[in-house]
Amino acid sequence: MASTMLSLASTTPSASLSTQEILKGKARLGSGRVGTLLNKEKGNPFIKAKSFGRISMTAAVNVSRFEGVAMAPPDPILGVSEAFRADTDVKKLNLGVGAYRTEELQPYVLDVVKKAENLMLERGENKEYLAIEGLAAFNKATAELLFGADNPVIKQQRVATVQGLSGTGSLRLAAAFIERYFPGAQVLISSPTWGNHKNIFNDARVPWSEYRYYDPKTVGLDFEGMISDIKAAPDGSFVLLHGCAHNPTGIDPTPEQWEKICDVIQEKNHIPFFDVAYQGFASGSLDADASSVRLFAARGMELFIAQSYSKNLGLYAERIGAINVVCSSADAAARVKSQLKRIARPMYSNPPVHGARIVANVVGDPALFNEWKAEMEMMAGRIKNVRQKLFDSLSAKDKSGKDWSFILKQIGMFSFTGLNKTQSENMTNKWHVYLTKDGRISLAGLSLAKCEYLADAIIDSYHNVS
């Protein structure tokens, strides 16, 4: 709504003028009339003053219709990078965003990705629209990569696979499906979890609650709390699980614990919902990192799985992923897929082709596939080396006797340091080390050369900041 500005030349009895009255030129003061005039040619309001005895009154229309739109807070993860870029200190270190870096801390494009793109250029492939469900070759490759080509769920055509906008878009598509076909069902989310999970379900109007996961006393998994909370949830709830390399803690259940989690979810008739963002990138093995998902599928359970290729193929900006729904029959899978497509159509119509072709080319070519596995092992190995060096540096420098072995027990690109918000702020303000406020660091953004500096910052923040 437009606003007005009133100027009084002297103190006289006042009158209350509404914006609507002034805009219509109908406001009165005594026997006078106030009018406003708009500059028709420029489309901008200008001020017109009128004098009523000793009173001079001015009206202006200068306020946006978006006055009620508040400034949104910075994203807790992406905002870290913005602050990092503004820092001019040469020692600064960005450990906020989960993106792989070389030992020189530069972005890395996989060689196998470059080769796949060259193949696309040689073939002269066009940029026509994809089908709503995405590239057929990609959908086939990604489902087989997740479950194994010989898995009964693949052979029996019980998996509904739809290409999504990386992990985030795939989760959002599934959330919209849940809201539509499971009204009132809640999603259980680990505490803590990836910061965007709650936003996704909030925007889809799907209720959620948390289950215990991280134990600050041990800097490990609160397994008993997790099991207790899953048991206490209403029957038929969705349970959001991280397939491997839990974000943000880097703490995964053991194989035996996964079996127990599966038992309880089955007993409660819950629906498992896996977020698989790091297949092959966590351990270096595609099969090992998919073992949790395959365990649940082998039990005959219906489940959701969101996938992303941002990390394991370095396709961050291509936004390439998928949502998979394992159903009890091929007929159910066909119906589920049709409704996922129906939801996707008004949301984004159809997905981008470039990243999908890269994945299809890499997975579909035995030579490129083997090269990709070797590059994944290299990336995972570099992170493991950095993790070991950080542990060694902390253990050598910290004379307090604190046990830092939890660093080695965690897996994947993230490490939960155990630092609280104030200590994390000290890391940034004093040491120019940028991380999320919950104490999560991305080891993918750390080099061997910077490990000792980071260890100094962590030790100072842990012991000298309450």
PDB file of N, CA and C in Angstrom, residues 376-458:
ATOM      1  N   MET A 376      36.695 -41.876  -7.698  1.00  0.00           N
ATOM      2  CA  MET A 376      36.001 -41.812  -6.413  1.00  0.00           C
ATOM      3  C   MET A 376      36.889 -42.312  -5.280  1.00  0.00           C
ATOM      4  N   GLU A 377      37.593 -43.390  -5.541  1.00  0.00           N
ATOM      5  CA  GLU A 377      38.516 -43.920  -4.531  1.00  0.00           C
ATOM      6  C   GLU A 377      39.604 -42.896  -4.211  1.00  0.00           C
ATOM      7  N   MET A 378      40.055 -42.187  -5.225  1.00  0.00           N
ATOM      8  CA  MET A 378      41.066 -41.159  -5.018  1.00  0.00           C
ATOM      9  C   MET A 378      40.523 -40.025  -4.143  1.00  0.00           C
ATOM     10  N   MET A 379      39.314 -39.550  -4.447  1.00  0.00           N
ATOM     11  CA  MET A 379      38.728 -38.459  -3.673  1.00  0.00           C
ATOM     12  C   MET A 379      38.450 -38.901  -2.231  1.00  0.00           C
ATOM     13  N   ALA A 380      37.854 -40.076  -2.085  1.00  0.00           N
ATOM     14  CA  ALA A 380      37.584 -40.600  -0.740  1.00  0.00           C
ATOM     15  C   ALA A 380      38.889 -40.807   0.022  1.00  0.00           C
ATOM     16  N   GLY A 381      39.926 -41.260  -0.687  1.00  0.00           N
ATOM     17  CA  GLY A 381      41.220 -41.479  -0.048  1.00  0.00           C
ATOM     18  C   GLY A 381      41.867 -40.196   0.421  1.00  0.00           C
ATOM     19  N   ARG A 382      41.731 -39.126  -0.375  1.00  0.00           N
ATOM     20  CA  ARG A 382      42.298 -37.843   0.056  1.00  0.00           C
ATOM     21  C   ARG A 382      41.632 -37.350   1.341  1.00  0.00           C
ATOM     22  N   ILE A 383      40.315 -37.519   1.415  1.00  0.00           N
ATOM     23  CA  ILE A 383      39.599 -37.081   2.617  1.00  0.00           C
ATOM     24  C   ILE A 383      40.010 -37.930   3.824  1.00  0.00           C
ATOM     25  N   LYS A 384      40.181 -39.232   3.607  1.00  0.00           N
ATOM     26  CA  LYS A 384      40.637 -40.098   4.708  1.00  0.00           C
ATOM     27  C   LYS A 384      42.026 -39.681   5.182  1.00  0.00           C
ATOM     28  N   ASN A 385      42.906 -39.313   4.266  1.00  0.00           N
ATOM     29  CA  ASN A 385      44.258 -38.874   4.642  1.00  0.00           C
ATOM     30  C   ASN A 385      44.212 -37.587   5.448  1.00  0.00           C
ATOM     31  N   VAL A 386      43.356 -36.665   5.020  1.00  0.00           N
ATOM     32  CA  VAL A 386      43.205 -35.398   5.753  1.00  0.00           C
ATOM     33  C   VAL A 386      42.639 -35.663   7.143  1.00  0.00           C
ATOM     34  N   ARG A 387      41.666 -36.563   7.221  1.00  0.00           N
ATOM     35  CA  ARG A 387      41.063 -36.912   8.519  1.00  0.00           C
ATOM     36  C   ARG A 387      42.132 -37.472   9.461  1.00  0.00           C
ATOM     37  N   GLN A 388      42.982 -38.358   8.943  1.00  0.00           N
ATOM     38  CA  GLN A 388      44.054 -38.937   9.756  1.00  0.00           C
ATOM     39  C   GLN A 388      45.052 -37.869  10.201  1.00  0.00           C
ATOM     40  N   LYS A 389      45.422 -36.979   9.272  1.00  0.00           N
ATOM     41  CA  LYS A 389      46.402 -35.933   9.599  1.00  0.00           C
ATOM     42  C   LYS A 389      45.840 -34.964  10.644  1.00  0.00           C
ATOM     43  N   LEU A 390      44.561 -34.658  10.554  1.00  0.00           N
ATOM     44  CA  LEU A 390      43.948 -33.768  11.546  1.00  0.00           C
ATOM     45  C   LEU A 390      43.960 -34.433  12.922  1.00  0.00           C
ATOM     46  N   PHE A 391      43.601 -35.705  12.959  1.00  0.00           N
ATOM     47  CA  PHE A 391      43.637 -36.436  14.230  1.00  0.00           C
ATOM     48  C   PHE A 391      45.054 -36.451  14.804  1.00  0.00           C
ATOM     49  N   ASP A 392      46.036 -36.745  13.976  1.00  0.00           N
ATOM     50  CA  ASP A 392      47.432 -36.773  14.438  1.00  0.00           C
ATOM     51  C   ASP A 392      47.861 -35.417  14.974  1.00  0.00           C
ATOM     52  N   SER A 393      47.461 -34.349  14.295  1.00  0.00           N
ATOM     53  CA  SER A 393      47.841 -33.001  14.723  1.00  0.00           C
ATOM     54  C   SER A 393      47.177 -32.635  16.040  1.00  0.00           C
ATOM     55  N   LEU A 394      45.893 -32.961  16.182  1.00  0.00           N
ATOM     56  CA  LEU A 394      45.187 -32.676  17.434  1.00  0.00           C
ATOM     57  C   LEU A 394      45.806 -33.450  18.591  1.00  0.00           C
ATOM     58  N   SER A 395      46.097 -34.715  18.356  1.00  0.00           N
ATOM     59  CA  SER A 395      46.656 -35.563  19.420  1.00  0.00           C
ATOM     60  C   SER A 395      48.045 -35.092  19.838  1.00  0.00           C
ATOM     61  N   ALA A 396      48.832 -34.635  18.884  1.00  0.00           N
ATOM     62  CA  ALA A 396      50.200 -34.184  19.195  1.00  0.00           C
ATOM     63  C   ALA A 396      50.213 -32.833  19.881  1.00  0.00           C
ATOM     64  N   LYS A 397      49.305 -31.944  19.504  1.00  0.00           N
ATOM     65  CA  LYS A 397      49.328 -30.574  20.011  1.00  0.00           C
ATOM     66  C   LYS A 397      48.562 -30.404  21.324  1.00  0.00           C
ATOM     67  N   ASP A 398      47.520 -31.197  21.523  1.00  0.00           N
ATOM     68  CA  ASP A 398      46.685 -31.040  22.720  1.00  0.00           C
ATOM     69  C   ASP A 398      47.286 -31.848  23.880  1.00  0.00           C
ATOM     70  N   LYS A 399      47.751 -31.174  24.905  1.00  0.00           N
ATOM     71  CA  LYS A 399      48.410 -31.829  26.041  1.00  0.00           C
ATOM     72  C   LYS A 399      47.431 -32.132  27.180  1.00  0.00           C
ATOM     73  N   SER A 400      46.123 -31.912  26.924  1.00  0.00           N
ATOM     74  CA  SER A 400      45.142 -32.091  27.997  1.00  0.00           C
ATOM     75  C   SER A 400      44.761 -33.562  28.206  1.00  0.00           C
ATOM     76  N   GLY A 401      45.105 -34.396  27.254  1.00  0.00           N
ATOM     77  CA  GLY A 401      44.716 -35.799  27.355  1.00  0.00           C
ATOM     78  C   GLY A 401      43.363 -36.106  26.744  1.00  0.00           C
ATOM     79  N   LYS A 402      42.739 -35.114  26.114  1.00  0.00           N
ATOM     80  CA  LYS A 402      41.439 -35.340  25.485  1.00  0.00           C
ATOM     81  C   LYS A 402      41.570 -36.377  24.373  1.00  0.00           C
ATOM     82  N   ASP A 403      40.566 -37.233  24.269  1.00  0.00           N
ATOM     83  CA  ASP A 403      40.537 -38.268  23.243  1.00  0.00           C
ATOM     84  C   ASP A 403      39.881 -37.717  21.977  1.00  0.00           C
ATOM     85  N   TRP A 404      40.670 -37.599  20.925  1.00  0.00           N
ATOM     86  CA  TRP A 404      40.160 -37.079  19.655  1.00  0.00           C
ATOM     87  C   TRP A 404      39.857 -38.203  18.661  1.00  0.00           C
ATOM     88  N   SER A 405      39.774 -39.439  19.116  1.00  0.00           N
ATOM     89  CA  SER A 405      39.619 -40.572  18.203  1.00  0.00           C
ATOM     90  C   SER A 405      38.286 -40.568  17.459  1.00  0.00           C
ATOM     91  N   PHE A 406      37.309 -39.789  17.948  1.00  0.00           N
ATOM     92  CA  PHE A 406      36.033 -39.737  17.252  1.00  0.00           C
ATOM     93  C   PHE A 406      36.212 -39.192  15.832  1.00  0.00           C
ATOM     94  N   ILE A 407      37.260 -38.409  15.618  1.00  0.00           N
ATOM     95  CA  ILE A 407      37.542 -37.878  14.279  1.00  0.00           C
ATOM     96  C   ILE A 407      37.724 -39.035  13.293  1.00  0.00           C
ATOM     97  N   LEU A 408      38.424 -40.094  13.738  1.00  0.00           N
ATOM     98  CA  LEU A 408      38.702 -41.240  12.872  1.00  0.00           C
ATOM     99  C   LEU A 408      37.495 -42.165  12.738  1.00  0.00           C
ATOM    100  N   LYS A 409      36.609 -42.168  13.716  1.00  0.00           N
ATOM    101  CA  LYS A 409      35.447 -43.054  13.666  1.00  0.00           C
ATOM    102  C   LYS A 409      34.366 -42.522  12.728  1.00  0.00           C
ATOM    103  N   GLN A 410      34.385 -41.234  12.489  1.00  0.00           N
ATOM    104  CA  GLN A 410      33.422 -40.637  11.569  1.00  0.00           C
ATOM    105  C   GLN A 410      33.815 -40.959  10.129  1.00  0.00           C
ATOM    106  N   ILE A 411      32.878 -40.805   9.202  1.00  0.00           N
ATOM    107  CA  ILE A 411      33.125 -41.181   7.813  1.00  0.00           C
ATOM    108  C   ILE A 411      32.581 -40.116   6.880  1.00  0.00           C
ATOM    109  N   GLY A 412      33.174 -40.064   5.681  1.00  0.00           N
ATOM    110  CA  GLY A 412      32.682 -39.131   4.677  1.00  0.00           C
ATOM    111  C   GLY A 412      33.368 -37.789   4.732  1.00  0.00           C
ATOM    112  N   MET A 413      32.750 -36.815   4.100  1.00  0.00           N
ATOM    113  CA  MET A 413      33.407 -35.523   3.949  1.00  0.00           C
ATOM    114  C   MET A 413      33.244 -34.618   5.168  1.00  0.00           C
ATOM    115  N   PHE A 414      32.331 -34.944   6.086  1.00  0.00           N
ATOM    116  CA  PHE A 414      32.096 -34.066   7.230  1.00  0.00           C
ATOM    117  C   PHE A 414      32.633 -34.655   8.528  1.00  0.00           C
ATOM    118  N   SER A 415      32.946 -33.756   9.444  1.00  0.00           N
ATOM    119  CA  SER A 415      33.317 -34.160  10.793  1.00  0.00           C
ATOM    120  C   SER A 415      32.611 -33.240  11.776  1.00  0.00           C
ATOM    121  N   PHE A 416      31.984 -33.835  12.762  1.00  0.00           N
ATOM    122  CA  PHE A 416      31.355 -33.075  13.840  1.00  0.00           C
ATOM    123  C   PHE A 416      32.409 -32.907  14.925  1.00  0.00           C
ATOM    124  N   THR A 417      32.880 -31.688  15.112  1.00  0.00           N
ATOM    125  CA  THR A 417      34.011 -31.442  16.008  1.00  0.00           C
ATOM    126  C   THR A 417      33.639 -31.449  17.481  1.00  0.00           C
ATOM    127  N   GLY A 418      32.352 -31.288  17.794  1.00  0.00           N
ATOM    128  CA  GLY A 418      31.938 -31.172  19.183  1.00  0.00           C
ATOM    129  C   GLY A 418      32.006 -29.741  19.696  1.00  0.00           C
ATOM    130  N   LEU A 419      32.376 -28.796  18.844  1.00  0.00           N
ATOM    131  CA  LEU A 419      32.424 -27.390  19.244  1.00  0.00           C
ATOM    132  C   LEU A 419      31.018 -26.810  19.282  1.00  0.00           C
ATOM    133  N   ASN A 420      30.756 -25.975  20.289  1.00  0.00           N
ATOM    134  CA  ASN A 420      29.444 -25.339  20.368  1.00  0.00           C
ATOM    135  C   ASN A 420      29.431 -24.050  19.543  1.00  0.00           C
ATOM    136  N   LYS A 421      28.311 -23.343  19.577  1.00  0.00           N
ATOM    137  CA  LYS A 421      28.158 -22.159  18.741  1.00  0.00           C
ATOM    138  C   LYS A 421      29.202 -21.091  19.057  1.00  0.00           C
ATOM    139  N   THR A 422      29.417 -20.821  20.349  1.00  0.00           N
ATOM    140  CA  THR A 422      30.380 -19.791  20.735  1.00  0.00           C
ATOM    141  C   THR A 422      31.799 -20.178  20.327  1.00  0.00           C
ATOM    142  N   GLN A 423      32.131 -21.431  20.498  1.00  0.00           N
ATOM    143  CA  GLN A 423      33.455 -21.906  20.104  1.00  0.00           C
ATOM    144  C   GLN A 423      33.624 -21.856  18.586  1.00  0.00           C
ATOM    145  N   SER A 424      32.552 -22.166  17.855  1.00  0.00           N
ATOM    146  CA  SER A 424      32.601 -22.091  16.391  1.00  0.00           C
ATOM    147  C   SER A 424      32.789 -20.649  15.933  1.00  0.00           C
ATOM    148  N   GLU A 425      32.155 -19.721  16.635  1.00  0.00           N
ATOM    149  CA  GLU A 425      32.328 -18.310  16.297  1.00  0.00           C
ATOM    150  C   GLU A 425      33.758 -17.852  16.548  1.00  0.00           C
ATOM    151  N   ASN A 426      34.383 -18.386  17.583  1.00  0.00           N
ATOM    152  CA  ASN A 426      35.794 -18.073  17.844  1.00  0.00           C
ATOM    153  C   ASN A 426      36.679 -18.594  16.706  1.00  0.00           C
ATOM    154  N   MET A 427      36.324 -19.757  16.171  1.00  0.00           N
ATOM    155  CA  MET A 427      37.066 -20.311  15.033  1.00  0.00           C
ATOM    156  C   MET A 427      37.078 -19.322  13.868  1.00  0.00           C
ATOM    157  N   THR A 428      35.944 -18.668  13.667  1.00  0.00           N
ATOM    158  CA  THR A 428      35.833 -17.729  12.542  1.00  0.00           C
ATOM    159  C   THR A 428      36.426 -16.368  12.882  1.00  0.00           C
ATOM    160  N   ASN A 429      36.027 -15.821  14.042  1.00  0.00           N
ATOM    161  CA  ASN A 429      36.427 -14.460  14.388  1.00  0.00           C
ATOM    162  C   ASN A 429      37.922 -14.331  14.650  1.00  0.00           C
ATOM    163  N   LYS A 430      38.506 -15.334  15.278  1.00  0.00           N
ATOM    164  CA  LYS A 430      39.928 -15.260  15.636  1.00  0.00           C
ATOM    165  C   LYS A 430      40.819 -15.954  14.617  1.00  0.00           C
ATOM    166  N   TRP A 431      40.380 -17.108  14.127  1.00  0.00           N
ATOM    167  CA  TRP A 431      41.246 -17.935  13.293  1.00  0.00           C
ATOM    168  C   TRP A 431      40.895 -17.894  11.810  1.00  0.00           C
ATOM    169  N   HIS A 432      39.811 -17.222  11.468  1.00  0.00           N
ATOM    170  CA  HIS A 432      39.375 -17.100  10.064  1.00  0.00           C
ATOM    171  C   HIS A 432      39.065 -18.470   9.451  1.00  0.00           C
ATOM    172  N   VAL A 433      38.582 -19.369  10.284  1.00  0.00           N
ATOM    173  CA  VAL A 433      38.137 -20.691   9.825  1.00  0.00           C
ATOM    174  C   VAL A 433      36.613 -20.664   9.778  1.00  0.00           C
ATOM    175  N   TYR A 434      36.056 -20.869   8.600  1.00  0.00           N
ATOM    176  CA  TYR A 434      34.614 -20.766   8.408  1.00  0.00           C
ATOM    177  C   TYR A 434      33.981 -22.151   8.434  1.00  0.00           C
ATOM    178  N   LEU A 435      32.988 -22.310   9.316  1.00  0.00           N
ATOM    179  CA  LEU A 435      32.277 -23.569   9.498  1.00  0.00           C
ATOM    180  C   LEU A 435      30.858 -23.255   9.919  1.00  0.00           C
ATOM    181  N   THR A 436      29.991 -24.252   9.949  1.00  0.00           N
ATOM    182  CA  THR A 436      28.623 -24.012  10.399  1.00  0.00           C
ATOM    183  C   THR A 436      28.611 -23.883  11.921  1.00  0.00           C
ATOM    184  N   LYS A 437      27.590 -23.230  12.447  1.00  0.00           N
ATOM    185  CA  LYS A 437      27.540 -22.894  13.879  1.00  0.00           C
ATOM    186  C   LYS A 437      27.405 -24.117  14.778  1.00  0.00           C
ATOM    187  N   ASP A 438      27.054 -25.275  14.181  1.00  0.00           N
ATOM    188  CA  ASP A 438      26.927 -26.478  14.998  1.00  0.00           C
ATOM    189  C   ASP A 438      28.253 -27.220  15.141  1.00  0.00           C
ATOM    190  N   GLY A 439      29.332 -26.635  14.614  1.00  0.00           N
ATOM    191  CA  GLY A 439      30.652 -27.248  14.756  1.00  0.00           C
ATOM    192  C   GLY A 439      31.010 -28.239  13.674  1.00  0.00           C
ATOM    193  N   ARG A 440      30.213 -28.296  12.599  1.00  0.00           N
ATOM    194  CA  ARG A 440      30.510 -29.209  11.490  1.00  0.00           C
ATOM    195  C   ARG A 440      31.569 -28.604  10.577  1.00  0.00           C
ATOM    196  N   ILE A 441      32.563 -29.407  10.216  1.00  0.00           N
ATOM    197  CA  ILE A 441      33.550 -28.975   9.246  1.00  0.00           C
ATOM    198  C   ILE A 441      33.539 -29.925   8.049  1.00  0.00           C
ATOM    199  N   SER A 442      33.813 -29.383   6.880  1.00  0.00           N
ATOM    200  CA  SER A 442      33.931 -30.200   5.678  1.00  0.00           C
ATOM    201  C   SER A 442      35.402 -30.504   5.441  1.00  0.00           C
ATOM    202  N   LEU A 443      35.769 -31.751   5.635  1.00  0.00           N
ATOM    203  CA  LEU A 443      37.158 -32.149   5.420  1.00  0.00           C
ATOM    204  C   LEU A 443      37.519 -32.116   3.945  1.00  0.00           C
ATOM    205  N   ALA A 444      36.510 -32.075   3.074  1.00  0.00           N
ATOM    206  CA  ALA A 444      36.781 -31.976   1.638  1.00  0.00           C
ATOM    207  C   ALA A 444      37.378 -30.615   1.297  1.00  0.00           C
ATOM    208  N   GLY A 445      37.194 -29.632   2.172  1.00  0.00           N
ATOM    209  CA  GLY A 445      37.748 -28.295   1.944  1.00  0.00           C
ATOM    210  C   GLY A 445      39.044 -28.059   2.699  1.00  0.00           C
ATOM    211  N   LEU A 446      39.634 -29.135   3.222  1.00  0.00           N
ATOM    212  CA  LEU A 446      40.866 -29.034   4.012  1.00  0.00           C
ATOM    213  C   LEU A 446      42.010 -29.705   3.264  1.00  0.00           C
ATOM    214  N   SER A 447      43.205 -29.153   3.386  1.00  0.00           N
ATOM    215  CA  SER A 447      44.395 -29.758   2.787  1.00  0.00           C
ATOM    216  C   SER A 447      45.300 -30.291   3.886  1.00  0.00           C
ATOM    217  N   LEU A 448      46.191 -31.195   3.520  1.00  0.00           N
ATOM    218  CA  LEU A 448      47.158 -31.717   4.489  1.00  0.00           C
ATOM    219  C   LEU A 448      47.995 -30.582   5.070  1.00  0.00           C
ATOM    220  N   ALA A 449      48.305 -29.600   4.235  1.00  0.00           N
ATOM    221  CA  ALA A 449      49.149 -28.490   4.670  1.00  0.00           C
ATOM    222  C   ALA A 449      48.471 -27.605   5.714  1.00  0.00           C
ATOM    223  N   LYS A 450      47.141 -27.619   5.746  1.00  0.00           N
ATOM    224  CA  LYS A 450      46.394 -26.747   6.666  1.00  0.00           C
ATOM    225  C   LYS A 450      45.954 -27.466   7.940  1.00  0.00           C
ATOM    226  N   CYS A 451      46.252 -28.761   8.062  1.00  0.00           N
ATOM    227  CA  CYS A 451      45.760 -29.533   9.205  1.00  0.00           C
ATOM    228  C   CYS A 451      46.291 -29.019  10.540  1.00  0.00           C
ATOM    229  N   GLU A 452      47.555 -28.685  10.616  1.00  0.00           N
ATOM    230  CA  GLU A 452      48.120 -28.218  11.881  1.00  0.00           C
ATOM    231  C   GLU A 452      47.527 -26.872  12.284  1.00  0.00           C
ATOM    232  N   TYR A 453      47.314 -25.991  11.315  1.00  0.00           N
ATOM    233  CA  TYR A 453      46.686 -24.698  11.610  1.00  0.00           C
ATOM    234  C   TYR A 453      45.263 -24.911  12.133  1.00  0.00           C
ATOM    235  N   LEU A 454      44.518 -25.818  11.489  1.00  0.00           N
ATOM    236  CA  LEU A 454      43.159 -26.101  11.942  1.00  0.00           C
ATOM    237  C   LEU A 454      43.183 -26.718  13.341  1.00  0.00           C
ATOM    238  N   ALA A 455      44.137 -27.592  13.609  1.00  0.00           N
ATOM    239  CA  ALA A 455      44.239 -28.205  14.937  1.00  0.00           C
ATOM    240  C   ALA A 455      44.473 -27.135  16.002  1.00  0.00           C
ATOM    241  N   ASP A 456      45.332 -26.151  15.725  1.00  0.00           N
ATOM    242  CA  ASP A 456      45.562 -25.051  16.670  1.00  0.00           C
ATOM    243  C   ASP A 456      44.259 -24.296  16.948  1.00  0.00           C
ATOM    244  N   ALA A 457      43.496 -24.044  15.887  1.00  0.00           N
ATOM    245  CA  ALA A 457      42.243 -23.305  16.047  1.00  0.00           C
ATOM    246  C   ALA A 457      41.236 -24.094  16.875  1.00  0.00           C
ATOM    247  N   ILE A 458      41.125 -25.394  16.617  1.00  0.00           N
ATOM    248  CA  ILE A 458      40.171 -26.230  17.357  1.00  0.00           C
ATOM    249  C   ILE A 458      40.567 -26.324  18.832  1.00  0.00           C
TER     250      ILE A 458
END
